[in-house]
Amino acid sequence: MSQRISLTRYLVEKQRVDGHIPSQLRLLLEVVARSCKSISHAVNKGALGGVLGTAGSENVQGEVQKKLDIIANEVLIEANEWGGHLAAMASEEMDSIYVVPNRYPQGEYLLLFDPLDGSSNIDVNVSIGTIFSVLKMPEDDRGVDEGDFLQPGHKQVAAGYCVYGPQTTLVLTVGDGVAMFTLDREQGSFVLTQEDVQIPADTKEFAINMSNMRHWDAPVKRYIDECLQGKEGPRGKDFNMRWIASMVADVHRILTRGGIFMYPWDKREPDKPGKLRLMYEANPMSWLVEQAGGAATNGRGRILDITPTKLHERVSVILGSKNEVERVTAYHREG
Ligand code: AHG
Ligand code: MN
Ligand code: MN
């Protein structure tokens, strides 16, 4: 790109020229980006900053919390509570919603986040990230409560993630395509490095935790089995496998060069719809993927059309290159 466009300028121009980012939303996205910058610094310090290891607590889903899960959560809360742009926040790492305290003005937006995605990769120095989703308070609502958050993903007004990898990259949609910004550490700002991100409709790369194969349902087994047969099988081409175990990094690869990502329902815990969380992980990622020309389903239907019944709801996730996602979804319909 010949001219450097900062995230700030990108958002100002989105507000001024396209007119569809209100100023509160622009402020919100700036603050989220600033939070990601400071999480990125904490991640980079690693052992030198004393940020590695477990915190000795569990979250509401019974998962052991890492120090960075908690640090990232605190950074996001502290940065976002005072600006007047939010009514409340919800996080994978908090049992219930966090209402903006009375001492600050209340805004019209709701912010949801997975503060640190890929926790199992923190201590081994593999890419991790922050995922976020923005909703609007329902109109004429008096007093925010958990029910206000239970909106289907197609109601999101902004979504994105920041991946802390070899580079720190912020990926964003406000509903008119996907843009990527790389953190320039010397300048301390995110710089636009790719606009109009497009996922190729076809791919030869799949991402799934193969160790769960024996627990999968028949349609997923069939799809992966056909991929594994390669050139000699019904697909007539060889496939490659990648599994980073940080959804944020797997989705980033898919937005960059295509592929299909799956964390399907499986028989280990049949009562749970899946491992990943609908509102902190699946919804923002599904919207980004759709905005880049891909598709996202739970095997039966579009993820963005699911109306959540509770804050920490889980869901089966199949997303990425359109033709592959449609194939797996068709296998579910047939089976
Ligand atoms: P989190 O660290 O926020 O709990 O999320 C981890 C998720 C997701 O990022 C990743 O795709 C998946 O869990 C990895 O699961 P496995 O450990 O089964 O590979
Ligand atoms: Mn996660
Ligand atoms: Mn997490």
Coordinates of C-alpha atoms and ligand atoms in Angstrom, one line a residue:
M1 CA 0.0 0.0 0.0
S2 CA 1.6 3.3 -1.1
Q3 CA 0.1 5.5 1.6
R4 CA 0.0 4.4 5.2
I5 CA -3.5 4.5 6.6
S6 CA -3.8 4.1 10.4
L7 CA -6.7 2.4 12.1
T8 CA -7.7 5.8 13.4
R9 CA -7.8 7.3 9.9
Y10 CA -9.6 4.2 8.5
L11 CA -12.3 4.6 11.2
V12 CA -12.6 8.3 10.8
E13 CA -13.1 7.9 7.1
K14 CA -15.6 5.1 7.6
Q15 CA -17.6 7.5 9.8
R16 CA -17.2 10.6 7.6
V17 CA -17.4 9.2 4.1
D18 CA -19.5 6.1 4.4
G19 CA -21.4 7.5 7.3
H20 CA -22.2 4.2 8.8
I21 CA -20.0 4.1 11.9
P22 CA -21.5 6.3 14.6
S23 CA -18.9 8.1 16.7
Q24 CA -19.6 5.9 19.8
L25 CA -18.8 2.8 17.7
R26 CA -15.7 4.4 16.4
L27 CA -14.5 5.2 19.9
L28 CA -15.4 1.7 21.0
L29 CA -13.3 0.1 18.2
E30 CA -10.3 2.5 19.0
V31 CA -10.5 1.5 22.7
V32 CA -10.6 -2.2 21.8
A33 CA -7.6 -1.8 19.5
R34 CA -5.7 0.0 22.3
S35 CA -6.5 -2.8 24.7
C36 CA -5.2 -5.4 22.1
K37 CA -2.0 -3.3 21.9
S38 CA -1.4 -3.6 25.6
I39 CA -2.3 -7.3 25.7
S40 CA 0.2 -7.8 22.8
H41 CA 2.9 -6.1 24.9
A42 CA 2.1 -8.4 27.9
V43 CA 2.1 -11.5 25.6
N44 CA 5.5 -10.4 24.2
K45 CA 7.1 -10.0 27.6
G46 CA 6.3 -13.7 28.4
A47 CA 8.4 -15.1 31.2
L48 CA 10.1 -11.7 31.7
G49 CA 6.8 -10.1 32.6
G50 CA 5.7 -12.9 34.9
V51 CA 2.6 -13.5 32.8
L52 CA 3.0 -17.2 32.0
G53 CA 1.4 -20.1 33.9
T54 CA -1.9 -20.7 35.5
A55 CA -3.8 -18.4 37.8
G56 CA -5.1 -21.1 40.1
S57 CA -8.7 -20.4 39.4
E58 CA -11.4 -21.8 37.1
N59 CA -13.9 -19.9 34.8
V60 CA -17.6 -20.5 34.6
Q61 CA -17.1 -23.3 32.1
G62 CA -14.8 -25.2 34.4
E63 CA -11.6 -24.4 32.5
V64 CA -8.4 -23.6 34.4
Q65 CA -7.6 -19.9 33.9
K66 CA -4.2 -18.8 32.8
K67 CA -2.6 -15.6 34.2
L68 CA -3.0 -14.1 30.7
D69 CA -6.7 -15.0 30.5
I70 CA -7.2 -12.8 33.6
I71 CA -4.8 -10.0 32.6
A72 CA -6.4 -9.7 29.2
N73 CA -9.9 -9.7 30.7
E74 CA -8.9 -6.9 33.1
V75 CA -7.2 -4.8 30.4
L76 CA -10.4 -5.0 28.3
I77 CA -12.7 -4.1 31.2
E78 CA -10.6 -1.2 32.5
A79 CA -10.1 0.3 29.1
N80 CA -13.8 0.1 28.0
E81 CA -15.8 0.9 31.1
W82 CA -15.3 4.7 31.3
G83 CA -15.6 5.9 27.7
G84 CA -19.4 6.3 27.7
H85 CA -19.8 4.1 24.7
L86 CA -20.9 0.9 26.4
A87 CA -23.8 -0.3 28.5
A88 CA -22.3 -3.6 29.5
M89 CA -19.7 -6.2 28.7
A90 CA -19.7 -10.0 28.7
S91 CA -16.6 -12.2 28.6
E92 CA -15.8 -15.9 28.4
E93 CA -13.8 -15.4 31.6
M94 CA -16.7 -13.9 33.7
D95 CA -19.7 -15.7 35.1
S96 CA -22.1 -12.9 34.4
I97 CA -22.3 -9.6 32.5
Y98 CA -20.4 -6.6 33.6
V99 CA -22.6 -3.5 33.7
V100 CA -20.8 -0.2 33.3
P101 CA -20.6 1.3 36.9
N102 CA -23.0 4.2 37.7
R103 CA -20.1 6.6 38.0
Y104 CA -19.6 6.5 34.2
P105 CA -22.1 7.5 31.5
Q106 CA -23.9 4.5 29.8
G107 CA -23.6 4.1 26.1
E108 CA -25.7 2.2 23.6
Y109 CA -23.4 -0.7 22.8
L110 CA -22.7 -4.2 24.3
L111 CA -19.2 -5.6 24.0
L112 CA -18.5 -9.4 24.1
F113 CA -15.0 -10.9 24.1
D114 CA -12.9 -14.0 24.4
P115 CA -10.0 -12.0 26.0
L116 CA -7.4 -14.7 25.3
D117 CA -8.1 -17.3 22.8
G118 CA -5.8 -20.4 22.5
S119 CA -4.9 -20.4 26.2
S120 CA -3.2 -23.8 25.8
N121 CA -0.6 -22.1 23.5
I122 CA 0.4 -19.3 25.8
D123 CA 3.2 -21.1 27.6
V124 CA 4.6 -22.7 24.5
N125 CA 5.0 -19.5 22.5
V126 CA 2.5 -20.2 19.8
S127 CA 0.0 -17.7 18.3
I128 CA -2.9 -16.6 20.5
G129 CA -5.4 -13.8 20.3
T130 CA -8.4 -11.7 21.4
I131 CA -11.8 -12.1 19.8
F132 CA -14.6 -9.5 20.1
S133 CA -18.1 -8.9 19.1
V134 CA -20.3 -5.7 19.3
L135 CA -24.0 -5.6 19.6
K136 CA -26.4 -2.7 20.1
M137 CA -28.7 -2.4 23.1
P138 CA -32.3 -3.2 22.1
E139 CA -34.3 0.0 21.5
D140 CA -36.4 1.4 24.3
D141 CA -34.6 -0.9 26.8
R142 CA -34.6 0.3 30.4
G143 CA -31.6 -1.0 32.3
V144 CA -29.3 -3.5 30.8
D145 CA -29.5 -7.2 31.7
E146 CA -28.2 -10.6 30.4
G147 CA -31.3 -10.9 28.1
D148 CA -30.1 -7.9 26.0
F149 CA -27.1 -9.9 24.9
L150 CA -29.1 -12.8 23.6
Q151 CA -29.2 -11.6 20.0
P152 CA -28.4 -13.7 16.9
G153 CA -25.0 -13.0 15.3
H154 CA -26.5 -11.3 12.3
K155 CA -27.3 -8.4 14.6
Q156 CA -23.6 -7.7 15.3
V157 CA -22.5 -4.2 14.3
A158 CA -18.8 -4.9 14.5
A159 CA -16.6 -7.9 15.1
G160 CA -13.0 -8.8 14.9
Y161 CA -9.9 -10.3 16.5
C162 CA -6.3 -9.5 17.2
V163 CA -3.8 -12.3 16.7
Y164 CA -0.6 -12.2 18.7
G165 CA 1.8 -14.1 16.4
P166 CA 5.0 -13.3 14.6
Q167 CA 3.1 -10.1 13.9
T168 CA 0.3 -8.6 15.8
T169 CA -2.6 -8.2 13.4
L170 CA -6.1 -6.7 14.0
V171 CA -8.8 -8.0 11.7
L172 CA -12.1 -6.1 11.6
T173 CA -15.5 -5.9 10.0
V174 CA -18.2 -3.4 10.4
G175 CA -20.4 -5.1 7.8
D176 CA -18.8 -3.9 4.6
G177 CA -16.0 -6.4 4.1
V178 CA -12.9 -7.4 6.1
A179 CA -9.8 -5.3 6.7
M180 CA -6.5 -6.2 8.3
F181 CA -4.2 -3.9 10.3
T182 CA -0.6 -4.7 11.4
L183 CA 0.8 -3.3 14.6
D184 CA 3.7 -1.0 13.9
R185 CA 5.5 -1.2 17.2
E186 CA 7.8 1.8 16.6
Q187 CA 4.9 4.0 15.9
G188 CA 2.5 2.3 18.3
S189 CA -0.3 2.2 15.8
F190 CA -2.2 -0.3 13.7
V191 CA -1.6 0.3 10.0
L192 CA -4.0 -0.9 7.3
T193 CA -2.2 -3.8 5.4
Q194 CA -5.1 -5.5 3.6
E195 CA -8.5 -4.5 2.5
D196 CA -11.4 -6.5 1.0
V197 CA -10.1 -9.8 2.3
Q198 CA -11.5 -12.7 0.2
I199 CA -11.5 -16.4 1.1
P200 CA -11.2 -18.7 -1.9
A201 CA -14.3 -20.8 -2.4
D202 CA -12.2 -24.0 -2.8
T203 CA -9.4 -25.3 -0.7
K204 CA -7.2 -28.3 -0.1
E205 CA -6.6 -27.6 3.6
F206 CA -8.6 -28.6 6.6
A207 CA -8.3 -27.9 10.3
I208 CA -9.8 -30.2 12.9
N209 CA -8.5 -31.9 16.1
M210 CA -8.0 -35.4 14.6
S211 CA -7.5 -36.9 18.0
N212 CA -11.3 -36.6 18.5
M213 CA -12.1 -38.6 15.4
R214 CA -13.6 -41.6 17.2
H215 CA -16.1 -39.2 18.9
W216 CA -17.3 -37.5 15.7
D217 CA -20.7 -37.9 14.1
A218 CA -21.0 -39.7 10.7
P219 CA -21.1 -36.7 8.4
V220 CA -17.8 -35.2 9.8
K221 CA -16.2 -38.7 9.7
R222 CA -17.3 -39.0 6.1
Y223 CA -15.9 -35.6 5.1
I224 CA -12.5 -36.1 6.7
D225 CA -12.2 -39.7 5.5
E226 CA -12.8 -38.5 1.9
C227 CA -10.1 -35.8 2.4
L228 CA -7.7 -38.4 3.7
Q229 CA -8.2 -40.6 0.7
G230 CA -6.6 -37.8 -1.4
K231 CA -6.1 -38.2 -5.2
E232 CA -7.2 -41.8 -5.1
G233 CA -10.5 -41.0 -3.3
P234 CA -13.8 -39.4 -4.3
R235 CA -12.4 -35.9 -4.0
G236 CA -9.6 -36.6 -6.6
K237 CA -7.1 -34.3 -4.8
D238 CA -4.7 -34.4 -1.9
F239 CA -5.5 -32.4 1.2
N240 CA -3.2 -30.9 3.8
M241 CA -4.0 -30.6 7.5
R242 CA -3.2 -27.7 10.0
W243 CA -4.4 -27.5 13.6
I244 CA -2.9 -24.7 15.7
A245 CA -5.4 -25.1 18.5
S246 CA -6.0 -21.4 18.7
M247 CA -9.2 -20.7 16.8
V248 CA -7.9 -17.1 16.2
A249 CA -4.8 -18.3 14.4
D250 CA -6.6 -21.1 12.4
V251 CA -9.2 -18.5 11.3
H252 CA -6.5 -16.0 10.4
R253 CA -4.9 -18.6 8.1
I254 CA -8.2 -19.3 6.5
L255 CA -8.8 -15.6 5.9
T256 CA -5.3 -15.3 4.4
R257 CA -5.3 -18.4 2.1
G258 CA -8.5 -20.3 2.5
G259 CA -9.3 -23.6 4.2
I260 CA -12.0 -25.2 6.4
F261 CA -12.1 -25.1 10.2
M262 CA -14.2 -27.5 12.2
Y263 CA -14.9 -28.0 15.9
P264 CA -18.0 -30.2 15.6
W265 CA -20.3 -31.6 18.1
D266 CA -19.0 -34.9 19.4
K267 CA -20.0 -37.8 21.5
R268 CA -17.8 -37.0 24.5
E269 CA -20.3 -34.7 26.0
P270 CA -23.5 -35.3 23.9
D271 CA -25.5 -32.8 25.8
K272 CA -23.2 -29.9 24.8
P273 CA -23.7 -28.6 21.3
G274 CA -19.9 -28.2 20.9
K275 CA -16.7 -26.9 22.5
L276 CA -16.6 -23.4 21.2
R277 CA -18.7 -20.5 22.5
L278 CA -21.4 -19.0 20.3
M279 CA -21.2 -15.4 21.4
Y280 CA -17.4 -15.0 22.1
E281 CA -15.9 -17.1 19.3
A282 CA -18.4 -18.5 16.7
N283 CA -20.4 -15.4 16.0
P284 CA -17.6 -12.9 15.5
M285 CA -15.6 -15.4 13.5
S286 CA -18.6 -16.5 11.4
W287 CA -19.4 -12.9 10.5
L288 CA -15.8 -12.2 9.5
V289 CA -15.7 -15.3 7.4
E290 CA -19.0 -14.5 5.7
Q291 CA -17.9 -10.9 5.1
A292 CA -14.8 -12.4 3.3
G293 CA -17.0 -14.6 1.0
G294 CA -16.8 -17.7 3.1
A295 CA -19.5 -19.6 5.0
A296 CA -20.2 -20.7 8.6
T297 CA -22.7 -23.3 9.8
N298 CA -23.2 -25.6 12.8
G299 CA -23.8 -28.5 10.3
R300 CA -27.5 -27.7 10.1
G301 CA -27.8 -24.0 9.5
R302 CA -26.1 -20.6 9.5
I303 CA -24.4 -19.8 12.8
L304 CA -25.4 -16.2 12.5
D305 CA -29.1 -17.1 12.6
I306 CA -29.0 -18.9 15.9
T307 CA -30.7 -17.0 18.7
P308 CA -28.8 -17.7 21.9
T309 CA -30.6 -18.9 25.0
K310 CA -27.8 -18.2 27.4
L311 CA -24.6 -16.1 27.6
H312 CA -22.1 -18.9 27.6
E313 CA -23.9 -21.1 25.0
R314 CA -21.7 -23.4 23.0
V315 CA -22.1 -24.4 19.4
S316 CA -20.7 -26.8 16.7
V317 CA -18.6 -24.8 14.2
I318 CA -17.8 -25.4 10.6
L319 CA -16.4 -22.4 8.7
G320 CA -14.2 -21.3 5.9
S321 CA -14.1 -21.8 2.2
K322 CA -17.6 -21.8 0.9
N323 CA -17.8 -24.9 -1.2
E324 CA -16.2 -27.1 1.5
V325 CA -18.5 -25.7 4.2
E326 CA -21.5 -26.4 2.0
R327 CA -20.3 -29.9 1.3
V328 CA -20.0 -30.8 5.1
T329 CA -23.4 -29.1 5.7
A330 CA -24.9 -31.2 2.9
Y331 CA -23.5 -34.4 4.4
H332 CA -25.3 -33.5 7.7
R333 CA -28.5 -33.0 5.8
E334 CA -28.2 -36.3 4.0
G335 CA -27.1 -38.2 7.2
Ligands
AHG1 P1 -9.9 -20.8 24.8 O1 -8.4 -20.8 24.9 O2 -10.5 -19.4 24.7 O3 -10.6 -21.7 25.8 O4 -10.2 -21.5 23.4 C1 -9.6 -22.6 22.9 C2 -10.4 -23.2 21.8 C3 -10.0 -22.7 20.4 O5 -9.3 -21.6 20.3 C4 -9.3 -23.8 19.8 O6 -9.7 -24.0 18.4 C5 -9.7 -25.0 20.6 O7 -10.2 -24.6 21.8 C6 -8.6 -26.0 20.8 O8 -9.1 -27.2 21.3 P2 -8.3 -28.5 21.5 O9 -7.5 -28.3 22.7 O10 -9.3 -29.6 21.6 O11 -7.4 -28.7 20.3
MN2 MN -11.3 -19.2 22.8
MN3 MN -10.3 -17.7 26.1

